Backbone as a printed PyTorch tensor [residue, N CA C, xyz], in Angstrom:
tensor([[[ 80.0060,  55.3020, 120.0770],
         [ 81.0140,  56.2350, 119.6190],
         [ 81.6910,  56.8690, 120.8280]],

        [[ 82.9990,  56.9870, 120.7430],
         [ 83.7930,  57.5890, 121.8140],
         [ 84.5580,  58.7820, 121.2210]],

        [[ 84.5860,  59.8850, 121.9580],
         [ 85.3710,  61.0460, 121.5420],
         [ 86.4940,  61.2200, 122.5470]],

        [[ 87.7200,  61.3610, 122.0160],
         [ 88.9040,  61.4150, 122.8730],
         [ 90.0010,  62.2060, 122.1660]],

        [[ 91.0300,  62.6150, 122.9060],
         [ 92.1870,  63.2380, 122.2540],
         [ 92.8910,  62.2230, 121.3510]],

        [[ 93.3510,  62.6910, 120.2130],
         [ 94.0610,  61.8300, 119.2750],
         [ 95.3960,  61.4020, 119.8620]],

        [[ 95.8420,  60.2330, 119.4250],
         [ 97.1330,  59.6780, 119.8280],
         [ 97.9420,  59.3780, 118.5600]],

        [[ 99.1950,  59.0480, 118.7450],
         [100.0730,  58.7640, 117.6150],
         [ 99.5220,  57.7190, 116.6670]],

        [[ 98.8720,  56.6950, 117.2020],
         [ 98.3270,  55.6300, 116.3550],
         [ 97.1840,  56.1210, 115.4720]],

        [[ 96.6210,  57.2930, 115.7790],
         [ 95.5080,  57.8520, 115.0020],
         [ 95.9670,  58.6240, 113.7710]],

        [[ 97.2700,  58.8840, 113.6590],
         [ 97.7640,  59.7510, 112.5830],
         [ 97.3570,  59.2540, 111.1920]],

        [[ 97.4950,  57.9770, 110.8500],
         [ 97.0630,  57.5530, 109.5050],
         [ 95.5720,  57.8270, 109.2430]],

        [[ 94.7310,  57.5640, 110.2210],
         [ 93.3000,  57.8460, 110.0630],
         [ 93.0200,  59.3370, 109.9730]],

        [[ 93.7510,  60.1370, 110.7410],
         [ 93.6050,  61.5930, 110.6550],
         [ 93.9890,  62.0990, 109.2670]],

        [[ 95.0510,  61.5580, 108.7140],
         [ 95.4760,  61.9690, 107.3780],
         [ 94.3610,  61.6940, 106.3740]],

        [[ 93.7210,  60.5440, 106.4820],
         [ 92.6270,  60.2060, 105.5580],
         [ 91.4340,  61.1440, 105.7450]],

        [[ 91.0580,  61.4130, 106.9840],
         [ 89.9380,  62.3240, 107.2390],
         [ 90.2400,  63.7220, 106.7260]],

        [[ 91.4180,  64.2230, 107.0520],
         [ 91.7650,  65.5880, 106.6640],
         [ 91.9120,  65.7280, 105.1550]],

        [[ 92.2220,  64.6400, 104.4560],
         [ 92.2690,  64.6850, 102.9970],
         [ 90.8780,  65.0000, 102.4320]],

        [[ 89.8230,  64.4730, 103.0630],
         [ 88.4610,  64.7970, 102.6390],
         [ 88.1890,  66.2900, 102.8150]],

        [[ 88.5720,  66.8170, 103.9610],
         [ 88.3660,  68.2360, 104.2530],
         [ 89.1610,  69.1090, 103.2900]],

        [[ 90.4200,  68.7790, 103.1120],
         [ 91.2880,  69.5920, 102.2660],
         [ 90.8260,  69.5670, 100.8060]],

        [[ 90.3720,  68.4230, 100.3200],
         [ 89.8590,  68.3350,  98.9450],
         [ 88.6010,  69.1740,  98.7860]],

        [[ 87.7340,  69.1350,  99.7790],
         [ 86.5060,  69.9270,  99.7230],
         [ 86.8250,  71.4190,  99.7220]],

        [[ 87.7340,  71.8380, 100.5940],
         [ 88.1110,  73.2560, 100.6210],
         [ 88.7250,  73.6840,  99.2910]],

        [[ 89.5400,  72.8360,  98.6880],
         [ 90.1370,  73.1550,  97.3910],
         [ 89.0640,  73.2600,  96.3020]],

        [[ 88.0040,  72.4800,  96.4510],
         [ 86.9090,  72.5220,  95.4820],
         [ 86.1020,  73.8180,  95.6000]],

        [[ 85.7630,  74.2210,  96.8350],
         [ 84.9020,  75.3960,  96.9990],
         [ 85.6780,  76.7080,  97.0170]],

        [[ 86.9750,  76.6660,  97.3390],
         [ 87.7960,  77.8780,  97.3940],
         [ 89.1610,  77.6280,  96.7420]],

        [[ 89.1700,  77.3720,  95.4280],
         [ 90.4420,  77.0480,  94.7700],
         [ 91.4430,  78.1970,  94.7660]],

        [[ 91.0030,  79.4050,  95.0030],
         [ 91.9220,  80.5270,  95.0970],
         [ 92.6830,  80.5660,  96.4100]],

        [[ 92.2420,  79.7650,  97.3780],
         [ 92.8910,  79.7220,  98.6840],
         [ 93.5380,  78.3750,  98.9850]],

        [[ 92.9310,  77.3020,  98.5050],
         [ 93.3710,  75.9670,  98.9050],
         [ 93.7050,  75.0910,  97.7120]],

        [[ 94.6300,  74.1770,  97.9340],
         [ 94.9040,  73.1100,  96.9880],
         [ 95.0770,  71.8370,  97.8220]],

        [[ 94.5860,  70.7290,  97.2940],
         [ 94.7180,  69.4910,  98.0720],
         [ 96.1730,  69.0280,  98.0780]],

        [[ 96.7210,  68.9690,  99.2400],
         [ 98.0890,  68.4800,  99.4220],
         [ 98.0710,  67.5830, 100.6470]],

        [[ 98.6940,  66.4260, 100.5490],
         [ 98.6490,  65.5050, 101.6850],
         [ 99.3520,  66.0820, 102.9100]],

        [[ 98.7380,  65.8920, 104.0440],
         [ 99.3740,  66.2790, 105.2960],
         [100.3640,  65.1790, 105.6610]],

        [[101.4350,  65.5540, 106.2990],
         [102.4650,  64.5620, 106.6180],
         [102.2660,  64.0190, 108.0270]],

        [[102.7060,  62.7880, 108.2520],
         [102.6390,  62.2390, 109.6040],
         [103.4020,  63.1110, 110.6060]],

        [[104.5330,  63.6640, 110.1920],
         [105.3320,  64.4990, 111.1010],
         [104.5540,  65.7490, 111.5090]],

        [[103.8900,  66.3790, 110.5370],
         [103.1000,  67.5810, 110.8180],
         [102.0020,  67.2680, 111.8330]],

        [[101.2700,  66.2010, 111.5920],
         [100.1590,  65.8680, 112.4920],
         [100.6490,  65.4080, 113.8600]],

        [[101.7260,  64.6810, 113.9000],
         [102.2710,  64.2400, 115.1890],
         [102.6240,  65.4500, 116.0560]],

        [[103.2110,  66.4780, 115.4480],
         [103.5330,  67.7120, 116.1940],
         [102.2780,  68.4050, 116.7110]],

        [[101.1750,  68.2490, 115.9930],
         [ 99.9430,  68.9560, 116.3290],
         [ 99.0410,  68.1960, 117.3020]],

        [[ 99.4270,  67.0130, 117.7180],
         [ 98.5110,  66.1660, 118.4880],
         [ 98.0950,  66.7450, 119.8280]],

        [[ 98.9350,  67.4660, 120.4720],
         [ 98.4830,  67.9550, 121.7630],
         [ 99.4720,  68.8480, 122.4360]],

        [[ 99.0920,  69.2930, 123.5730],
         [ 99.8610,  70.2110, 124.3840],
         [ 98.8810,  70.9550, 125.2690]],

        [[ 99.3620,  71.8650, 126.0660],
         [ 98.4460,  72.5480, 126.9800],
         [ 97.4430,  73.4590, 126.2790]],

        [[ 97.7630,  73.9030, 125.0630],
         [ 96.8960,  74.8690, 124.3850],
         [ 96.3010,  74.3470, 123.0770]],

        [[ 96.5070,  73.0730, 122.7690],
         [ 96.0140,  72.5310, 121.5050],
         [ 95.7010,  71.0480, 121.6490]],

        [[ 94.6510,  70.6190, 120.9510],
         [ 94.2980,  69.2000, 120.9420],
         [ 93.6290,  68.8610, 119.6130]],

        [[ 93.8610,  67.6620, 119.1340],
         [ 93.0400,  67.0740, 118.0810],
         [ 92.1070,  66.1080, 118.7880]],

        [[ 90.8250,  66.2980, 118.6120],
         [ 89.8340,  65.3700, 119.1440],
         [ 89.4070,  64.4460, 118.0120]],

        [[ 89.2050,  63.1780, 118.3310],
         [ 88.7370,  62.2240, 117.3350],
         [ 87.4930,  61.5140, 117.8490]],

        [[ 86.6000,  61.2080, 116.9270],
         [ 85.4260,  60.3870, 117.2130],
         [ 85.7280,  59.0060, 116.6490]],

        [[ 85.6180,  58.0010, 117.5000],
         [ 86.0140,  56.6410, 117.1280],
         [ 84.8840,  55.6770, 117.4340]],

        [[ 84.7290,  54.7000, 116.5620],
         [ 83.7570,  53.6360, 116.7820],
         [ 84.3540,  52.3410, 116.2470]],

        [[ 84.4340,  51.3380, 117.0880],
         [ 84.9890,  50.0360, 116.7030],
         [ 86.3740,  50.1700, 116.0590]],

        [[ 87.2110,  51.0590, 116.6030],
         [ 88.5670,  51.2310, 116.1210],
         [ 88.7010,  52.0620, 114.8590]],

        [[ 87.6120,  52.5860, 114.3350],
         [ 87.6220,  53.3930, 113.1060],
         [ 87.3440,  54.8470, 113.4430]],

        [[ 88.1420,  55.7670, 112.8830],
         [ 87.9160,  57.1930, 113.0930],
         [ 86.7680,  57.6630, 112.2110]],

        [[ 85.7730,  58.2790, 112.8590],
         [ 84.6070,  58.7890, 112.1380],
         [ 84.6930,  60.2880, 111.8990]],

        [[ 85.4770,  60.9770, 112.7220],
         [ 85.5840,  62.4200, 112.5930],
         [ 86.7010,  62.9460, 113.4640]],

        [[ 87.0220,  64.2070, 113.2360],
         [ 88.1000,  64.8500, 113.9960],
         [ 87.8770,  66.3520, 114.0180]],

        [[ 88.4860,  66.9830, 115.0010],
         [ 88.4610,  68.4460, 115.1090],
         [ 89.6850,  68.8920, 115.8890]],

        [[ 90.2460,  69.9870, 115.4660],
         [ 91.3910,  70.5890, 116.1390],
         [ 90.8850,  71.7860, 116.9480]],

        [[ 91.3880,  71.9240, 118.1650],
         [ 90.9990,  73.0600, 119.0160],
         [ 92.2560,  73.6610, 119.6160]],

        [[ 92.3170,  74.9770, 119.5710],
         [ 93.4710,  75.7060, 120.1080],
         [ 92.9450,  76.8650, 120.9410]],

        [[ 93.5160,  77.0700, 122.1340],
         [ 93.1500,  78.2370, 122.9390],
         [ 94.2850,  79.2590, 122.8970]],

        [[ 93.8920,  80.5230, 122.9440],
         [ 94.8720,  81.6030, 122.9660],
         [ 94.2710,  82.8100, 123.6840]],

        [[ 95.1390,  83.6280, 124.2020],
         [ 94.7100,  84.8630, 124.8570],
         [ 94.7940,  86.0040, 123.8560]],

        [[ 93.8700,  86.9480, 123.9820],
         [ 93.9110,  88.0990, 123.0880],
         [ 95.2000,  88.8750, 123.3300]],

        [[ 95.7420,  89.4680, 122.2720],
         [ 96.9490,  90.2710, 122.4600],
         [ 96.6430,  91.5050, 123.3100]],

        [[ 97.6460,  91.9500, 124.0370],
         [ 97.4720,  93.1580, 124.8470],
         [ 97.3440,  94.3530, 123.9130]],

        [[ 96.1790,  94.9480, 123.9010],
         [ 95.9080,  96.1150, 123.0750],
         [ 94.7510,  96.8750, 123.7110]],

        [[ 94.8400,  98.1900, 123.7620],
         [ 93.7970,  98.9500, 124.4570],
         [ 92.3930,  98.7660, 123.8870]],

        [[ 92.2720,  98.4120, 122.6190],
         [ 90.9480,  98.2410, 122.0220],
         [ 90.3780,  96.8330, 122.1920]],

        [[ 91.2150,  95.8930, 122.6030],
         [ 90.7770,  94.5070, 122.7290],
         [ 90.3640,  94.1820, 124.1590]],

        [[ 89.2710,  93.4710, 124.2850],
         [ 88.8280,  92.9820, 125.5900],
         [ 89.6980,  91.7710, 125.9300]],

        [[ 90.4130,  91.8060, 127.0520],
         [ 91.2340,  90.6470, 127.4140],
         [ 90.3580,  89.4110, 127.6340]],

        [[ 90.6970,  88.3460, 126.9540],
         [ 89.9270,  87.1060, 127.0920],
         [ 90.7300,  85.9520, 126.5150]],

        [[ 90.4200,  84.7920, 126.9910],
         [ 90.9530,  83.5680, 126.3940],
         [ 89.8820,  83.0590, 125.4290]],

        [[ 90.3240,  82.7620, 124.2250],
         [ 89.4000,  82.2940, 123.1980],
         [ 89.8700,  80.9460, 122.6660]],

        [[ 88.9120,  80.1470, 122.2350],
         [ 89.2180,  78.8590, 121.6100],
         [ 88.8910,  78.9630, 120.1290]],

        [[ 89.7190,  78.3330, 119.3180],
         [ 89.5010,  78.2940, 117.8750],
         [ 89.3240,  76.8430, 117.4550]],

        [[ 88.1530,  76.5400, 116.9310],
         [ 87.8500,  75.2020, 116.4190],
         [ 88.2360,  75.1880, 114.9400]],

        [[ 89.0850,  74.2340, 114.5600],
         [ 89.5790,  74.1650, 113.1880],
         [ 89.5580,  72.7230, 112.6980]],

        [[ 89.7150,  72.5770, 111.4100],
         [ 89.8540,  71.2500, 110.7960],
         [ 88.7900,  70.2620, 111.2560]],

        [[ 87.5540,  70.7290, 111.3460],
         [ 86.4530,  69.8520, 111.7470],
         [ 86.0080,  69.0580, 110.5230]],

        [[ 86.0100,  67.7370, 110.6590],
         [ 85.5980,  66.8690, 109.5560],
         [ 84.9160,  65.6230, 110.1080]],

        [[ 83.8290,  65.2440, 109.4610],
         [ 83.1670,  63.9690, 109.7400],
         [ 83.2100,  63.1840, 108.4340]],

        [[ 83.6630,  61.9290, 108.5130],
         [ 83.7340,  61.0770, 107.3370],
         [ 82.3680,  61.0530, 106.6450]],

        [[ 82.3920,  61.0930, 105.3160],
         [ 81.1320,  61.1400, 104.5730],
         [ 80.2180,  59.9670, 104.9200]],

        [[ 80.7690,  58.8230, 105.2800],
         [ 79.9470,  57.6500, 105.6070],
         [ 79.3470,  57.7270, 107.0080]],

        [[ 79.7620,  58.7080, 107.8160],
         [ 79.3050,  58.7800, 109.2050],
         [ 78.4830,  60.0380, 109.4970]],

        [[ 78.1200,  60.7730, 108.4780],
         [ 77.3790,  62.0190, 108.7020],
         [ 75.9380,  61.7480, 109.0850]],

        [[ 75.3820,  62.7130, 109.8070],
         [ 73.9970,  62.6710, 110.2960],
         [ 73.7900,  61.5510, 111.3250]],

        [[ 74.8560,  61.2780, 112.0910],
         [ 74.7820,  60.2720, 113.1550],
         [ 75.1710,  60.8600, 114.5000]],

        [[ 75.3450,  62.1790, 114.5870],
         [ 75.7030,  62.8170, 115.8450],
         [ 77.1910,  62.9760, 116.0760]],

        [[ 78.0000,  62.5800, 115.0950],
         [ 79.4540,  62.6750, 115.2520],
         [ 79.8810,  64.1360, 115.3730]],

        [[ 79.3970,  64.9720, 114.4670],
         [ 79.7580,  66.3940, 114.5020],
         [ 79.3080,  67.0620, 115.7820]],

        [[ 78.0920,  66.7800, 116.2020],
         [ 77.5790,  67.3670, 117.4430],
         [ 78.4300,  66.9250, 118.6320]],

        [[ 78.8440,  65.6650, 118.6250],
         [ 79.6990,  65.1710, 119.6990],
         [ 81.0530,  65.8450, 119.7090]],

        [[ 81.6270,  66.0700, 118.5310],
         [ 82.9250,  66.7490, 118.4530],
         [ 82.8230,  68.2030, 118.9260]],

        [[ 81.7520,  68.8920, 118.5230],
         [ 81.5750,  70.2860, 118.9680],
         [ 81.4020,  70.3320, 120.4840]],

        [[ 80.6250,  69.4130, 121.0370],
         [ 80.4270,  69.3820, 122.4920],
         [ 81.7450,  69.1000, 123.2110]],

        [[ 82.5270,  68.1660, 122.7010],
         [ 83.8140,  67.8530, 123.3290],
         [ 84.7760,  69.0250, 123.2050]],

        [[ 84.7700,  69.7110, 122.0570],
         [ 85.6180,  70.8840, 121.8720],
         [ 85.2140,  71.9910, 122.8490]],

        [[ 83.9300,  72.1470, 123.0430],
         [ 83.4310,  73.1570, 123.9930],
         [ 83.9030,  72.8460, 125.4090]],

        [[ 83.7540,  71.6020, 125.8100],
         [ 84.1750,  71.2020, 127.1610],
         [ 85.6750,  71.3920, 127.3400]],

        [[ 86.4730,  70.9310, 126.3740],
         [ 87.9280,  71.0750, 126.4430],
         [ 88.3030,  72.5530, 126.5660]],

        [[ 87.6450,  73.3910, 125.7870],
         [ 87.9280,  74.8270, 125.7960],
         [ 87.5460,  75.4670, 127.1270]],

        [[ 86.3870,  75.1170, 127.6430],
         [ 85.9500,  75.6560, 128.9320],
         [ 86.9070,  75.2460, 130.0500]],

        [[ 87.3940,  74.0150, 130.0060],
         [ 88.3280,  73.5400, 131.0320],
         [ 89.6360,  74.3210, 131.0120]],

        [[ 89.9390,  74.9700, 129.9120],
         [ 91.1620,  75.7720, 129.7860],
         [ 90.8820,  77.2650, 129.8930]],

        [[ 89.6920,  77.6110, 130.3630],
         [ 89.3640,  78.9980, 130.6590],
         [ 88.8990,  79.8370, 129.4850]],

        [[ 88.5660,  79.2170, 128.3580],
         [ 88.0930,  79.9890, 127.2060],
         [ 86.7070,  80.5550, 127.4760]],

        [[ 86.5270,  81.8030, 127.0680],
         [ 85.2460,  82.4770, 127.2400],
         [ 84.3460,  82.3160, 126.0210]],

        [[ 84.9360,  81.9980, 124.8800],
         [ 84.1780,  81.8520, 123.6360],
         [ 84.9330,  80.8870, 122.7240]],

        [[ 84.1700,  80.1570, 121.9020],
         [ 84.7710,  79.2830, 120.9030],
         [ 84.4070,  79.8500, 119.5290]],

        [[ 85.4180,  80.0430, 118.7010],
         [ 85.2470,  80.6020, 117.3650],
         [ 85.6220,  79.5690, 116.3170]],

        [[ 85.1470,  79.7740, 115.0980],
         [ 85.5530,  78.9460, 113.9790],
         [ 85.3200,  79.7180, 112.7000]],

        [[ 85.9320,  79.2540, 111.6330],
         [ 85.7630,  79.8460, 110.3150],
         [ 85.0280,  78.8650, 109.4160]],

        [[ 84.0140,  79.3530, 108.7190],
         [ 83.3350,  78.5620, 107.6970],
         [ 83.5600,  79.2810, 106.3820]],

        [[ 84.1350,  78.5880, 105.4280],
         [ 84.4290,  79.1920, 104.1250],
         [ 83.1650,  79.3180, 103.2890]],

        [[ 83.0630,  80.4080, 102.5340],
         [ 81.9350,  80.6100, 101.6280],
         [ 81.8300,  79.3940, 100.7130]],

        [[ 80.6120,  78.9340, 100.5140],
         [ 80.3740,  77.7510,  99.7020],
         [ 80.1200,  76.5070, 100.5290]],

        [[ 80.3620,  76.5940, 101.8310],
         [ 80.1440,  75.4470, 102.7110],
         [ 78.8450,  75.6700, 103.4870]],

        [[ 77.7440,  75.7050, 102.7570],
         [ 76.4400,  76.0070, 103.3510],
         [ 76.0010,  74.9490, 104.3650]],

        [[ 76.3320,  73.6840, 104.1100],
         [ 75.9400,  72.6180, 105.0470],
         [ 76.6070,  72.8300, 106.4030]],

        [[ 77.8810,  73.2130, 106.3920],
         [ 78.5680,  73.4730, 107.6600],
         [ 77.9550,  74.6730, 108.3650]],

        [[ 77.6540,  75.7220, 107.6120],
         [ 77.0470,  76.9040, 108.2300],
         [ 75.7200,  76.5380, 108.8990]],

        [[ 74.8920,  75.7680, 108.2090],
         [ 73.6160,  75.3390, 108.7920],
         [ 73.8440,  74.4950, 110.0440]],

        [[ 74.8050,  73.5800, 109.9820],
         [ 75.1070,  72.7230, 111.1280],
         [ 75.5450,  73.5520, 112.3300]],

        [[ 76.4970,  74.4640, 112.1330],
         [ 77.0100,  75.2510, 113.2510],
         [ 75.9370,  76.1660, 113.8400]],

        [[ 75.1080,  76.7350, 113.0020],
         [ 74.0040,  77.5580, 113.5240],
         [ 73.0620,  76.7030, 114.3660]],

        [[ 72.7830,  75.4870, 113.9130],
         [ 71.9270,  74.5800, 114.6860],
         [ 72.5730,  74.2220, 116.0240]],

        [[ 73.9050,  74.2610, 116.0880],
         [ 74.6260,  73.9780, 117.3300],
         [ 74.7010,  75.2090, 118.2410]],

        [[ 74.1580,  76.3480, 117.7910],
         [ 74.1230,  77.5390, 118.6210],
         [ 75.1950,  78.5750, 118.3200]],

        [[ 76.0640,  78.3100, 117.3570],
         [ 77.0840,  79.3000, 117.0050],
         [ 76.4470,  80.4010, 116.1560]],

        [[ 76.8840,  81.6190, 116.3960],
         [ 76.3480,  82.7770, 115.6950],
         [ 77.4790,  83.5530, 115.0370]],

        [[ 77.1920,  84.2370, 113.9120],
         [ 78.2390,  85.0390, 113.2710],
         [ 78.8000,  86.1020, 114.2020]],

        [[ 80.1140,  86.2530, 114.1580],
         [ 80.8210,  87.2690, 114.9300],
         [ 81.4210,  88.2970, 113.9780]],

        [[ 81.8470,  87.8390, 112.8090],
         [ 82.5110,  88.6790, 111.8330],
         [ 82.3110,  88.0770, 110.4590]],

        [[ 82.5270,  88.8530, 109.4320],
         [ 82.5410,  88.3300, 108.0720],
         [ 83.7640,  88.8810, 107.3760]],

        [[ 84.4110,  88.0410, 106.6070],
         [ 85.5790,  88.4510, 105.8420],
         [ 85.1410,  88.5080, 104.3760]],

        [[ 85.3870,  89.6250, 103.7310],
         [ 85.0450,  89.8030, 102.3330],
         [ 86.3240,  89.8890, 101.5250]],

        [[ 86.2770,  89.4690, 100.2660],
         [ 87.4540,  89.5120,  99.4120],
         [ 87.1450,  90.1630,  98.0830]],

        [[ 88.1540,  90.7740,  97.5070],
         [ 88.0570,  91.3780,  96.1850],
         [ 89.2540,  90.9180,  95.3750]],

        [[ 89.0300,  90.0720,  94.3610],
         [ 90.1620,  89.6450,  93.5360],
         [ 90.7990,  90.8420,  92.8470]],

        [[ 92.1180,  90.8980,  92.8530],
         [ 92.8440,  92.0210,  92.2790],
         [ 93.5560,  91.6570,  90.9870]],

        [[ 93.5320,  90.4030,  90.6140],
         [ 94.2090,  90.0000,  89.3720],
         [ 93.2090,  89.6800,  88.2900]]])
């Protein structure tokens, strides 16, 4: 398995992987998400730049997983500690490739990419109902930083 930045030729495979993620999010959080296909144009714009990358895990020409990483600096505010932070998003491992080290490899590559860009911490969001992801990330050493609570008003 090789982990590398995504390229234009990876867009069709990324669309398929992200459809799995988006469908799952719509299932566990239907008040926030609905499955809608991502467009090639959208993903092509997101492929890279100095502050963003899509990483893909590939084996024999097939995409097994992907993760998006973006670095940003905290806004200037007297209460905020100035720091560069990385945000890991859209992490998905194909259902047929789970429990083979793909996710661990993507997290490690995201960490390295983030450190190379001066990030002091890598953050991510796990939606309520995604207990397997929470267990996985905790096993990778990530710890809760914040919790977001919601109250339906309708």
